[in-house]
CSV table of C-alpha atoms in Angstrom, one decimal:
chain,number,residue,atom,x,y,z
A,1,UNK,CA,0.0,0.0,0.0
A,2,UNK,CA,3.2,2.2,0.3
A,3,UNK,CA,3.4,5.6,-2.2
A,4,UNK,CA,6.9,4.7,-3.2
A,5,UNK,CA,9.6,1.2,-1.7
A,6,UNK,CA,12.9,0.3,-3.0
A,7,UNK,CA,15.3,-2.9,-1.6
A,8,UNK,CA,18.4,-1.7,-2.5
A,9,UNK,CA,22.2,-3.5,-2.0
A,10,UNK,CA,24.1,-1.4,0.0
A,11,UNK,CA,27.1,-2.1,-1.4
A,12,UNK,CA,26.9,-2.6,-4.9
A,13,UNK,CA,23.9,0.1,-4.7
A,14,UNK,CA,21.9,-2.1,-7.0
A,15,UNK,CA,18.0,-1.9,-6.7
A,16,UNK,CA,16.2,-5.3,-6.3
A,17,UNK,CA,12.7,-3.9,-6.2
A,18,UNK,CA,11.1,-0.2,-6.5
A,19,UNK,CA,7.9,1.3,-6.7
A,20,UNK,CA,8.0,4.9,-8.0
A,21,UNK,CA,11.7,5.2,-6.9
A,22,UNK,CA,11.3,9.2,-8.4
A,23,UNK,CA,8.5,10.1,-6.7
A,24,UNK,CA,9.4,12.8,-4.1
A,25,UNK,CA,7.7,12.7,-0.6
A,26,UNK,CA,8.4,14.8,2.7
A,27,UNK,CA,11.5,13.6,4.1
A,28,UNK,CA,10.0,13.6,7.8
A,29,UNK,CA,12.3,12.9,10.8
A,30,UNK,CA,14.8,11.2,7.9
A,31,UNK,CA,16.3,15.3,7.5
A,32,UNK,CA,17.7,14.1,10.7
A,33,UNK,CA,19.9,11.8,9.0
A,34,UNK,CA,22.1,14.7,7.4
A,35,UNK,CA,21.8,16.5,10.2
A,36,UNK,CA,23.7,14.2,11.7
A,37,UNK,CA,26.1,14.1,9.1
A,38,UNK,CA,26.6,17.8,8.9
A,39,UNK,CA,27.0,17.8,12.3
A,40,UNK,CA,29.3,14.8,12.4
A,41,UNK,CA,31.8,16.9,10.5
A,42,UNK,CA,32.2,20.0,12.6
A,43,UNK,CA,30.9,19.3,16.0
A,44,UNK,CA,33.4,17.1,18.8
A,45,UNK,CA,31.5,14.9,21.5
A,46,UNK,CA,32.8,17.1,24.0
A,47,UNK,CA,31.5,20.7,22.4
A,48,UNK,CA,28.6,22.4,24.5
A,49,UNK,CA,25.7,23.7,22.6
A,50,UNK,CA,23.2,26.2,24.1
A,51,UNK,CA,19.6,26.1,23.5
A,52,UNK,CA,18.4,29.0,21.3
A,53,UNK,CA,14.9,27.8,19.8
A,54,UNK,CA,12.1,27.3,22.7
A,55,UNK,CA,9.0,25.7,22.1
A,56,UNK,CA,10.6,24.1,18.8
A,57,UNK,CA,7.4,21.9,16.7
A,58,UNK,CA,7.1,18.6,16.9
A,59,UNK,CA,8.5,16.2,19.2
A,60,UNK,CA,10.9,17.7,22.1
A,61,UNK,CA,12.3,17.2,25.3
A,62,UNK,CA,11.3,20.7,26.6
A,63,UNK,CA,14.3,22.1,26.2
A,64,UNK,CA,14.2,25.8,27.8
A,65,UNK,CA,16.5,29.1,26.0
A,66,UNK,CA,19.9,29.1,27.5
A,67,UNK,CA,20.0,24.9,28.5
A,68,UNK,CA,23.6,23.6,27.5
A,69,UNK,CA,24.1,20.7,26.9
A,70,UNK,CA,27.5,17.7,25.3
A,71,UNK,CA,27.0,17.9,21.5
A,72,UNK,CA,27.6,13.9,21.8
A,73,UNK,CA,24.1,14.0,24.3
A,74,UNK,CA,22.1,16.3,21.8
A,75,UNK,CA,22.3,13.6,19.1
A,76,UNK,CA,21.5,10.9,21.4
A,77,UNK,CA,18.6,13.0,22.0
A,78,UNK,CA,18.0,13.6,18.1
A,79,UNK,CA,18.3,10.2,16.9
A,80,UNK,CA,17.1,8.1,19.5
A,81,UNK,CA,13.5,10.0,21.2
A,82,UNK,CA,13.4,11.8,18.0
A,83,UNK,CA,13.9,15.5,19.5
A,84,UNK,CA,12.9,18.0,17.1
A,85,UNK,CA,14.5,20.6,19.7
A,86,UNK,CA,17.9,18.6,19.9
A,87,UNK,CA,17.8,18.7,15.9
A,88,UNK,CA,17.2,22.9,16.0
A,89,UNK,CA,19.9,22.9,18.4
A,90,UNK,CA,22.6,21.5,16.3
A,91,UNK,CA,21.9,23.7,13.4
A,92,UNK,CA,21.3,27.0,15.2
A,93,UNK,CA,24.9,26.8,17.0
A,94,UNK,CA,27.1,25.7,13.5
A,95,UNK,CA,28.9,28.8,12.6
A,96,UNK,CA,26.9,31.2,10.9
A,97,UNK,CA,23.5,29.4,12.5
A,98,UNK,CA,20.5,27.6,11.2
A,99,UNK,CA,20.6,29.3,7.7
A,100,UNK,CA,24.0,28.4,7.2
A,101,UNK,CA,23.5,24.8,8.6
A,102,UNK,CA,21.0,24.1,6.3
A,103,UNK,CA,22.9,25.2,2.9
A,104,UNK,CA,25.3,22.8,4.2
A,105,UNK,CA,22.9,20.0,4.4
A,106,UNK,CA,21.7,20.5,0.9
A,107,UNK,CA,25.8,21.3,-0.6
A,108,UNK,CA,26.2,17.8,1.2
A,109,UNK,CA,23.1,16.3,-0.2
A,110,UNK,CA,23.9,17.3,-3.8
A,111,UNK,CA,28.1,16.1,-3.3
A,112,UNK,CA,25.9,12.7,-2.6
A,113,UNK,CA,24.6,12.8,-5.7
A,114,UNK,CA,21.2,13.1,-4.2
A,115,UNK,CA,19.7,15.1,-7.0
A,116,UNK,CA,15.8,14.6,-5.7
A,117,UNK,CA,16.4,15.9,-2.1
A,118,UNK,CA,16.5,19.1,-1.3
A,119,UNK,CA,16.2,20.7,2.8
A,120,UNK,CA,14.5,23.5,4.3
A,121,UNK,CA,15.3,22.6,7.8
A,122,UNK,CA,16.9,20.2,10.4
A,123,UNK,CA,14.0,18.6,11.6
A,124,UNK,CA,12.1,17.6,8.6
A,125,UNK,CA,9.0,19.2,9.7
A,126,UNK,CA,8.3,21.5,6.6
A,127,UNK,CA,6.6,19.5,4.1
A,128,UNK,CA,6.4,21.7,1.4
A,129,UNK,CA,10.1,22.5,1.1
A,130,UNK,CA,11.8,19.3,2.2
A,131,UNK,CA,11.8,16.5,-0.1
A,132,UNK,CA,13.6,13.7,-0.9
A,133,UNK,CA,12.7,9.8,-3.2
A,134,UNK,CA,13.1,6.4,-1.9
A,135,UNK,CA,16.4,5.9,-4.1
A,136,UNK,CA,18.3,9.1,-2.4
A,137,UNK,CA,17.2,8.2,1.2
A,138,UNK,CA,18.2,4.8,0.4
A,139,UNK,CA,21.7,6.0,-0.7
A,140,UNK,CA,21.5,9.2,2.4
A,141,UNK,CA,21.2,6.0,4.4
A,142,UNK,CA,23.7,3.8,2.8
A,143,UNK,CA,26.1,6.6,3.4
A,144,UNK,CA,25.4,7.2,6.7
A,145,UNK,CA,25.9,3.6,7.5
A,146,UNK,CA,29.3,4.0,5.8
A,147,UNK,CA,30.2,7.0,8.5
A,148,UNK,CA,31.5,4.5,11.3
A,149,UNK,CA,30.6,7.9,13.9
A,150,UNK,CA,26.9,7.3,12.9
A,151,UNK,CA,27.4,4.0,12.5
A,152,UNK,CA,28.3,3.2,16.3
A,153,UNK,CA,26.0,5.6,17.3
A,154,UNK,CA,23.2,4.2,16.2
A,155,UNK,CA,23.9,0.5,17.1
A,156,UNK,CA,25.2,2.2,20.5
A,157,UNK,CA,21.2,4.1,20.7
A,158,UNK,CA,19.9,1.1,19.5
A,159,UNK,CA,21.3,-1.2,22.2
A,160,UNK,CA,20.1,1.1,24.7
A,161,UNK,CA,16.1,0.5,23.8
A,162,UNK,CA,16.7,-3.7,23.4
């Protein structure tokens, strides 16, 4: 009943199956997977991020303006509970803030060769400007999995809800 599926190899990248593989969809929470990778590349475990965004849609921990917290504990909080508010907070303390974050998800997006995707935020709560297709999240994904930072991240988060 799915809009769009693909089953894809990782490595090889060849697609087994796909149902309208160029049909473009919201990306949802899935933004948060180049947020992570955007902020894989600048931020250390050990940098402290201040809250800037209150009240940030979506799911949230309630973060309140000012709250610092470990970069390394803000994408626990991203990926794992799915904080929206974690998510603003990495992109509104990169250098030059939210604005700049976000062309850097999108340069990052097309140097993927992601060509259907395109961001409008961290989050992934705009549906009208993010978008991505089952073949580029498939290969955002693939990518992702390839980044052994993520990659233990996520089997560590993972492990945590077992």
């Amino acid at each position: 009943s799915a809009k769009a599926a693909i089953v894809q190899e990782a490595d090889s990248q060849a697609i087994l199956f796909s149902k309208n593989p160029h049909l473009r969809f919201s990306t949802a929470s899935t933004a948060k997977i180049m947020t992570a990778l955007v902020a894989l590349d600048y931020y250390k475990p050990e940098y402290v991020l201040v809250i800037k965004s209150y009240n940030v849609p979506g799911s949230g921990l309630n973060f309140q303006t000012g709250d610092k917290f470990y970069f390394s504990d803000l994408m626990y909080a991203m990926l794992l509970p799915n904080a929206n508010d974690a998510a603003a907070a990495i992109a509104d303390n990169y250098p030059g803030g939210r604005s700049a974050f976000i062309a850097k998800m999108n340069e990052k997006a097309q140097s993927y060769h992601l060509s259907d995707t395109h961001f409008v935020d961290s989050i992934g709560i705009d549906d009208d400007g993010n978008y991505s297709t089952v073949v580029d999240l498939s290969r955002l994904s693939a990518i992702a999995m390839k980044n052994t930072t993520f990659a233990k991240k996520v089997a560590f988060y993972l492990k945590t809800v077992e």
